[in-house]
GROMACS .gro file of C-alpha atoms in nm:
model
  317
    1MET     CA    1   0.152   0.881   3.432
    2GLU     CA    2   0.202   0.615   3.179
    3SER     CA    3  -0.170   0.655   2.845
    4PRO     CA    4  -0.369   0.381   2.745
    5PRO     CA    5  -0.340   0.211   2.359
    6GLU     CA    6  -0.528   0.585   2.167
    7SER     CA    7  -0.884   0.443   2.141
    8SER     CA    8  -0.885   0.636   1.715
    9SER     CA    9  -0.733   0.746   1.428
   10SER     CA   10  -0.916   1.047   1.553
   11SER     CA   11  -0.812   1.024   1.964
   12PRO     CA   12  -0.655   1.437   2.004
   13VAL     CA   13  -0.254   1.381   2.132
   14LEU     CA   14  -0.145   1.606   2.315
   15LEU     CA   15   0.303   1.697   2.250
   16ASN     CA   16   0.550   1.908   2.459
   17ILE     CA   17   0.886   1.942   2.253
   18GLY     CA   18   1.179   2.047   2.369
   19GLY     CA   19   0.922   2.333   2.526
   20LYS     CA   20   0.646   2.396   2.313
   21ARG     CA   21   0.324   2.268   2.275
   22TYR     CA   22   0.101   2.082   2.039
   23ALA     CA   23  -0.201   1.965   1.980
   24THR     CA   24  -0.280   1.719   1.675
   25THR     CA   25  -0.401   1.316   1.663
   26VAL     CA   26  -0.311   0.978   1.660
   27GLU     CA   27  -0.463   0.922   1.245
   28THR     CA   28  -0.239   1.290   1.192
   29LEU     CA   29   0.124   1.151   1.304
   30THR     CA   30   0.013   0.817   1.208
   31GLN     CA   31  -0.042   0.802   0.823
   32ARG     CA   32   0.135   0.974   0.565
   33GLU     CA   33   0.474   0.796   0.664
   34PRO     CA   34   0.360   0.442   0.868
   35SER     CA   35   0.736   0.380   0.906
   36SER     CA   36   0.805   0.662   1.128
   37MET     CA   37   0.942   0.713   1.488
   38LEU     CA   38   0.612   0.885   1.553
   39ALA     CA   39   0.436   0.666   1.448
   40ALA     CA   40   0.503   0.314   1.544
   41MET     CA   41   0.438   0.534   1.924
   42PHE     CA   42   0.118   0.672   1.848
   43SER     CA   43   0.035   0.295   1.697
   44GLY     CA   44  -0.144   0.186   2.010
   45ARG     CA   45   0.108  -0.085   2.035
   46HIS     CA   46   0.359   0.094   2.314
   47THR     CA   47   0.301   0.222   2.648
   48LEU     CA   48   0.377   0.603   2.648
   49PRO     CA   49   0.482   0.790   2.959
   50ARG     CA   50   0.196   1.140   2.994
   51HIS     CA   51   0.255   1.441   3.147
   52PRO     CA   52   0.042   1.380   3.564
   53ASP     CA   53  -0.145   1.728   3.517
   54THR     CA   54  -0.164   1.806   3.124
   55GLY     CA   55  -0.106   1.468   3.000
   56MET     CA   56   0.100   1.506   2.729
   57VAL     CA   57   0.372   1.333   2.629
   58PHE     CA   58   0.672   1.538   2.552
   59VAL     CA   59   1.023   1.445   2.353
   60ASP     CA   60   1.305   1.618   2.367
   61ARG     CA   61   1.375   1.773   2.052
   62ASP     CA   62   1.370   2.051   1.878
   63GLY     CA   63   1.045   2.262   1.947
   64LYS     CA   64   1.092   2.507   1.664
   65HIS     CA   65   1.085   2.292   1.383
   66PHE     CA   66   0.852   2.016   1.452
   67ARG     CA   67   0.509   2.249   1.346
   68HIS     CA   68   0.705   2.172   1.028
   69VAL     CA   69   0.671   1.807   1.075
   70LEU     CA   70   0.384   1.830   1.194
   71ASN     CA   71   0.274   2.051   0.828
   72TRP     CA   72   0.392   1.760   0.677
   73LEU     CA   73   0.280   1.545   0.812
   74ARG     CA   74  -0.072   1.703   0.736
   75ASP     CA   75  -0.124   1.758   0.401
   76GLY     CA   76   0.308   1.726   0.280
   77ALA     CA   77   0.362   2.051   0.259
   78VAL     CA   78   0.805   2.196   0.313
   79PRO     CA   79   0.827   2.557   0.395
   80ASP     CA   80   1.086   2.771   0.216
   81MET     CA   81   1.388   2.784   0.387
   82SER     CA   82   1.727   2.945   0.472
   83GLU     CA   83   1.971   2.647   0.381
   84SER     CA   84   2.058   2.596   0.751
   85GLU     CA   85   1.721   2.628   0.831
   86TYR     CA   86   1.660   2.303   0.566
   87GLN     CA   87   1.965   2.120   0.735
   88GLN     CA   88   1.773   2.216   1.035
   89LEU     CA   89   1.473   1.999   0.965
   90LEU     CA   90   1.697   1.742   0.820
   91ARG     CA   91   1.790   1.666   1.183
   92GLU     CA   92   1.461   1.665   1.271
   93ALA     CA   93   1.345   1.440   1.008
   94GLU     CA   94   1.576   1.153   1.030
   95TYR     CA   95   1.544   1.174   1.413
   96TYR     CA   96   1.153   1.064   1.364
   97GLN     CA   97   1.252   0.859   1.063
   98LEU     CA   98   1.069   1.091   0.804
   99LEU     CA   99   1.208   0.852   0.484
  100VAL     CA  100   0.940   0.701   0.343
  101ALA     CA  101   0.599   0.811   0.255
  102ALA     CA  102   0.220   0.645   0.246
  103SER     CA  103   0.223   0.518  -0.145
  104GLN     CA  104  -0.178   0.596  -0.189
  105LEU     CA  105  -0.078   0.948  -0.074
  106THR     CA  106  -0.059   1.256  -0.243
  107SER     CA  107   0.268   1.571  -0.274
  108ARG     CA  108   0.474   1.757  -0.434
  109CYS     CA  109   0.797   1.510  -0.484
  110GLU     CA  110   0.899   1.303  -0.625
  111ASN     CA  111   0.844   0.853  -0.552
  112MET     CA  112   0.652   0.997  -0.288
  113MET     CA  113   0.942   0.990  -0.065
  114GLY     CA  114   0.939   1.087   0.295
  115LEU     CA  115   1.014   1.459   0.425
  116ALA     CA  116   1.385   1.407   0.460
  117ASP     CA  117   1.399   1.218   0.148
  118CYS     CA  118   1.201   1.627   0.024
  119ILE     CA  119   1.408   1.834   0.178
  120ASN     CA  120   1.722   1.709   0.042
  121ASP     CA  121   1.524   1.766  -0.310
  122ARG     CA  122   1.557   2.119  -0.162
  123LEU     CA  123   1.936   2.095  -0.070
  124GLY     CA  124   2.011   1.963  -0.472
  125TRP     CA  125   2.157   1.657  -0.321
  126LYS     CA  126   1.931   1.436  -0.514
  127ASN     CA  127   1.941   1.390  -0.896
  128ASP     CA  128   1.665   1.487  -1.121
  129GLU     CA  129   1.512   1.155  -1.217
  130ASN     CA  130   1.697   1.026  -1.520
  131PHE     CA  131   2.039   0.999  -1.322
  132SER     CA  132   2.176   0.988  -1.713
  133GLU     CA  133   2.526   1.147  -1.591
  134ALA     CA  134   2.783   1.074  -1.388
  135GLU     CA  135   2.859   1.372  -1.176
  136LEU     CA  136   3.216   1.290  -1.071
  137THR     CA  137   3.517   1.044  -1.167
  138ARG     CA  138   3.782   0.821  -1.080
  139LYS     CA  139   3.991   1.081  -1.023
  140ASP     CA  140   3.777   1.338  -0.770
  141VAL     CA  141   3.619   1.058  -0.578
  142ILE     CA  142   3.998   1.002  -0.474
  143LYS     CA  143   4.078   1.418  -0.412
  144CYS     CA  144   3.738   1.398  -0.206
  145ILE     CA  145   3.849   1.091  -0.008
  146GLN     CA  146   4.149   1.261   0.118
  147ALA     CA  147   3.938   1.477   0.357
  148PRO     CA  148   3.868   1.347   0.685
  149ARG     CA  149   3.446   1.366   0.703
  150VAL     CA  150   3.348   1.284   0.322
  151ARG     CA  151   3.012   1.332   0.212
  152PHE     CA  152   2.837   1.186  -0.107
  153ARG     CA  153   2.478   1.220  -0.041
  154GLY     CA  154   2.273   1.286  -0.373
  155VAL     CA  155   2.558   1.278  -0.598
  156ASN     CA  156   2.529   1.082  -0.897
  157LEU     CA  157   2.842   0.838  -0.936
  158SER     CA  158   2.597   0.599  -1.193
  159GLY     CA  159   2.915   0.371  -1.332
  160LEU     CA  160   3.253   0.468  -1.188
  161ASP     CA  161   3.493   0.267  -1.133
  162LEU     CA  162   3.595   0.268  -0.709
  163SER     CA  163   3.686  -0.003  -0.681
  164LYS     CA  164   3.985  -0.045  -0.387
  165LEU     CA  165   3.944   0.248  -0.245
  166ASP     CA  166   3.920   0.330   0.084
  167LEU     CA  167   3.597   0.470   0.125
  168SER     CA  168   3.560   0.373   0.531
  169GLU     CA  169   3.288   0.611   0.636
  170VAL     CA  170   3.174   0.752   0.338
  171ASP     CA  171   2.817   0.922   0.365
  172PHE     CA  172   2.643   0.724   0.027
  173SER     CA  173   2.286   0.817   0.132
  174TYR     CA  174   2.010   0.900  -0.142
  175ALA     CA  175   2.338   0.914  -0.448
  176CYS     CA  176   2.274   0.705  -0.734
  177ILE     CA  177   2.501   0.443  -0.824
  178LYS     CA  178   2.370   0.227  -0.990
  179ASN     CA  179   2.624  -0.013  -1.242
  180ALA     CA  180   2.905   0.097  -0.997
  181ASN     CA  181   3.158  -0.134  -0.916
  182PHE     CA  182   3.273  -0.143  -0.539
  183SER     CA  183   3.519  -0.517  -0.567
  184SER     CA  184   3.762  -0.537  -0.286
  185ALA     CA  185   3.668  -0.131  -0.175
  186TYR     CA  186   3.683  -0.045   0.239
  187LEU     CA  187   3.383   0.090   0.257
  188ARG     CA  188   3.356  -0.005   0.670
  189LYS     CA  189   3.118   0.199   0.834
  190ALA     CA  190   3.019   0.342   0.511
  191LYS     CA  191   2.648   0.462   0.484
  192PHE     CA  192   2.378   0.368   0.218
  193ARG     CA  193   2.073   0.437   0.313
  194LEU     CA  194   1.748   0.472   0.058
  195THR     CA  195   2.092   0.519  -0.217
  196GLU     CA  196   2.038   0.327  -0.582
  197ALA     CA  197   2.178   0.098  -0.669
  198THR     CA  198   2.091  -0.182  -0.898
  199CYS     CA  199   2.343  -0.425  -1.056
  200SER     CA  200   2.661  -0.258  -0.882
  201SER     CA  201   2.931  -0.519  -0.753
  202PHE     CA  202   3.050  -0.517  -0.476
  203GLN     CA  203   3.233  -0.827  -0.441
  204SER     CA  204   3.512  -0.824  -0.186
  205ALA     CA  205   3.391  -0.515  -0.025
  206ASN     CA  206   3.456  -0.442   0.306
  207LEU     CA  207   3.121  -0.407   0.425
  208HIS     CA  208   3.108  -0.480   0.820
  209GLU     CA  209   2.894  -0.197   1.017
  210CYS     CA  210   2.718  -0.035   0.629
  211GLU     CA  211   2.387   0.155   0.691
  212LEU     CA  212   2.222   0.014   0.389
  213ILE     CA  213   1.849   0.079   0.562
  214GLY     CA  214   1.597   0.119   0.236
  215ALA     CA  215   1.870   0.079  -0.035
  216ASN     CA  216   1.768  -0.077  -0.355
  217LEU     CA  217   2.032  -0.282  -0.435
  218GLU     CA  218   1.837  -0.515  -0.713
  219GLY     CA  219   2.020  -0.745  -0.923
  220SER     CA  220   2.323  -0.627  -0.741
  221VAL     CA  221   2.693  -0.898  -0.717
  222LEU     CA  222   2.800  -0.893  -0.338
  223ASP     CA  223   3.023  -1.241  -0.397
  224LYS     CA  224   3.250  -1.328  -0.067
  225ALA     CA  225   3.143  -0.960   0.128
  226ASN     CA  226   3.186  -0.888   0.461
  227LEU     CA  227   2.816  -0.752   0.565
  228GLN     CA  228   2.939  -0.854   0.923
  229SER     CA  229   2.687  -0.663   1.139
  230ALA     CA  230   2.566  -0.454   0.808
  231ASN     CA  231   2.224  -0.263   0.887
  232LEU     CA  232   1.992  -0.360   0.516
  233GLN     CA  233   1.603  -0.334   0.678
  234ASP     CA  234   1.442  -0.326   0.397
  235ALA     CA  235   1.618  -0.307   0.149
  236CYS     CA  236   1.543  -0.461  -0.148
  237LEU     CA  237   1.797  -0.734  -0.311
  238LYS     CA  238   1.579  -0.933  -0.512
  239GLN     CA  239   1.862  -1.146  -0.685
  240CYS     CA  240   2.133  -1.022  -0.579
  241CYS     CA  241   2.396  -1.244  -0.544
  242PHE     CA  242   2.518  -1.260  -0.214
  243ILE     CA  243   2.717  -1.588  -0.265
  244GLU     CA  244   2.969  -1.707  -0.015
  245THR     CA  245   2.921  -1.357   0.166
  246ASP     CA  246   2.989  -1.323   0.533
  247LEU     CA  247   2.639  -1.204   0.654
  248ARG     CA  248   2.684  -1.288   1.038
  249SER     CA  249   2.519  -1.064   1.266
  250ALA     CA  250   2.340  -0.915   0.987
  251HIS     CA  251   2.029  -0.682   1.019
  252LEU     CA  252   1.738  -0.789   0.772
  253GLN     CA  253   1.433  -0.700   0.919
  254GLY     CA  254   1.166  -0.688   0.657
  255ALA     CA  255   1.432  -0.706   0.342
  256ASN     CA  256   1.334  -0.843   0.020
  257LEU     CA  257   1.549  -1.138  -0.087
  258MET     CA  258   1.302  -1.280  -0.393
  259GLY     CA  259   1.508  -1.463  -0.619
  260ALA     CA  260   1.839  -1.377  -0.435
  261ASN     CA  261   2.110  -1.661  -0.418
  262LEU     CA  262   2.276  -1.663  -0.106
  263SER     CA  263   2.409  -1.991  -0.115
  264GLY     CA  264   2.769  -2.107   0.074
  265ALA     CA  265   2.606  -1.739   0.295
  266ASN     CA  266   2.705  -1.670   0.647
  267LEU     CA  267   2.447  -1.589   0.810
  268GLU     CA  268   2.515  -1.701   1.198
  269GLY     CA  269   2.249  -1.455   1.429
  270ALA     CA  270   2.131  -1.308   1.130
  271ASN     CA  271   1.792  -1.121   1.223
  272LEU     CA  272   1.599  -1.166   0.883
  273LYS     CA  273   1.250  -1.106   1.108
  274GLY     CA  274   0.924  -1.071   0.848
  275ALA     CA  275   1.135  -1.059   0.536
  276LYS     CA  276   1.080  -1.220   0.224
  277LEU     CA  277   1.238  -1.515   0.058
  278ALA     CA  278   1.055  -1.632  -0.165
  279GLY     CA  279   1.276  -1.820  -0.379
  280THR     CA  280   1.576  -1.721  -0.199
  281ASN     CA  281   1.892  -1.984  -0.226
  282LEU     CA  282   2.023  -2.030   0.070
  283GLU     CA  283   2.121  -2.436   0.002
  284CYS     CA  284   2.420  -2.461   0.251
  285ALA     CA  285   2.441  -2.181   0.406
  286ASN     CA  286   2.518  -2.108   0.752
  287LEU     CA  287   2.176  -2.014   0.937
  288GLN     CA  288   2.305  -2.085   1.327
  289ARG     CA  289   2.175  -1.872   1.562
  290ALA     CA  290   1.930  -1.644   1.368
  291TYR     CA  291   1.613  -1.479   1.387
  292LEU     CA  292   1.376  -1.643   1.101
  293ARG     CA  293   1.021  -1.552   1.329
  294GLU     CA  294   0.720  -1.488   1.050
  295VAL     CA  295   0.925  -1.587   0.782
  296ASP     CA  296   0.761  -1.738   0.425
  297LEU     CA  297   1.010  -2.040   0.376
  298ARG     CA  298   0.800  -2.185   0.157
  299GLU     CA  299   1.013  -2.153  -0.188
  300THR     CA  300   1.316  -2.131   0.015
  301HIS     CA  301   1.538  -2.339  -0.060
  302LEU     CA  302   1.727  -2.489   0.186
  303THR     CA  303   1.853  -2.828   0.085
  304GLY     CA  304   2.147  -2.832   0.350
  305ALA     CA  305   2.162  -2.511   0.553
  306LYS     CA  306   2.242  -2.511   0.869
  307LEU     CA  307   1.965  -2.446   1.139
  308GLY     CA  308   2.047  -2.539   1.489
  309GLY     CA  309   1.997  -2.295   1.742
  310ALA     CA  310   1.763  -2.049   1.444
  311ASN     CA  311   1.438  -1.863   1.598
  312LEU     CA  312   1.214  -2.044   1.373
  313LEU     CA  313   0.882  -1.927   1.587
  314GLY     CA  314   0.555  -1.862   1.351
  315ALA     CA  315   0.794  -1.890   1.056
  316ILE     CA  316   0.627  -2.074   0.726
  317ARG     CA  317   0.787  -2.399   0.669
   0.00000   0.00000   0.00000
């Protein structure tokens, strides 16, 4: 049995989460974190399979912790838990992509962040809002990266010189790396989810297949960096410099590139659906086979850009 689109925000929803049954509404699942997987599922855009007798939607996840997910979506409450329980709940929050709360709603956590970020805050992975001083030195970082799995989640590394280091697969999610120097660093498959990295330098760095979802890199320099197949969805890239940068097959959906300089950059096959390109310099850039649907190009500088095979359906020019 497949469900038709939900009729209204108050429509009841019956869920079977890993064998545990829950009842809620479309409004609860979609309003607080509109960019989450749950919001997408019940947005009305998708047809969901339901149990033929009960009408329930089944999700193969931990049913025990889903009650905390629902309470968060209802009123922004984060429960008091042990560290191990927080770790378990964090995995669920990341699975459901509960990363950024709607700005118009209030909660106890700073900056209207999502459940995952609030849990990190409870675990002490985030610094206070001033990010005034780096917690580690370059020598400390070099010692840490000798381990097989390295995480600097939520750590303050602002202003550090980390140039030319091998930082491949290191997790910098939620960290503050403002004004840091990653020039010529090897960062293949590193994670920078929701990282604060304003005014940092990644010049000539290898960021191949990196995850930078929702990261704030405003004013950073990434000239001649390798960002091939990197995921920069919803990242803030305002005023960034990407001169002659390799962005082939990069994911830039919803990214804010206003005022950025991508002259001579290689964006062949990149996905820029819904990206903000007002005042962006794409002169002499390679946009062949790029996905530019629903993009406003009226204030974008495209002199000398290669657009052969680009998907411009719905783009405004």
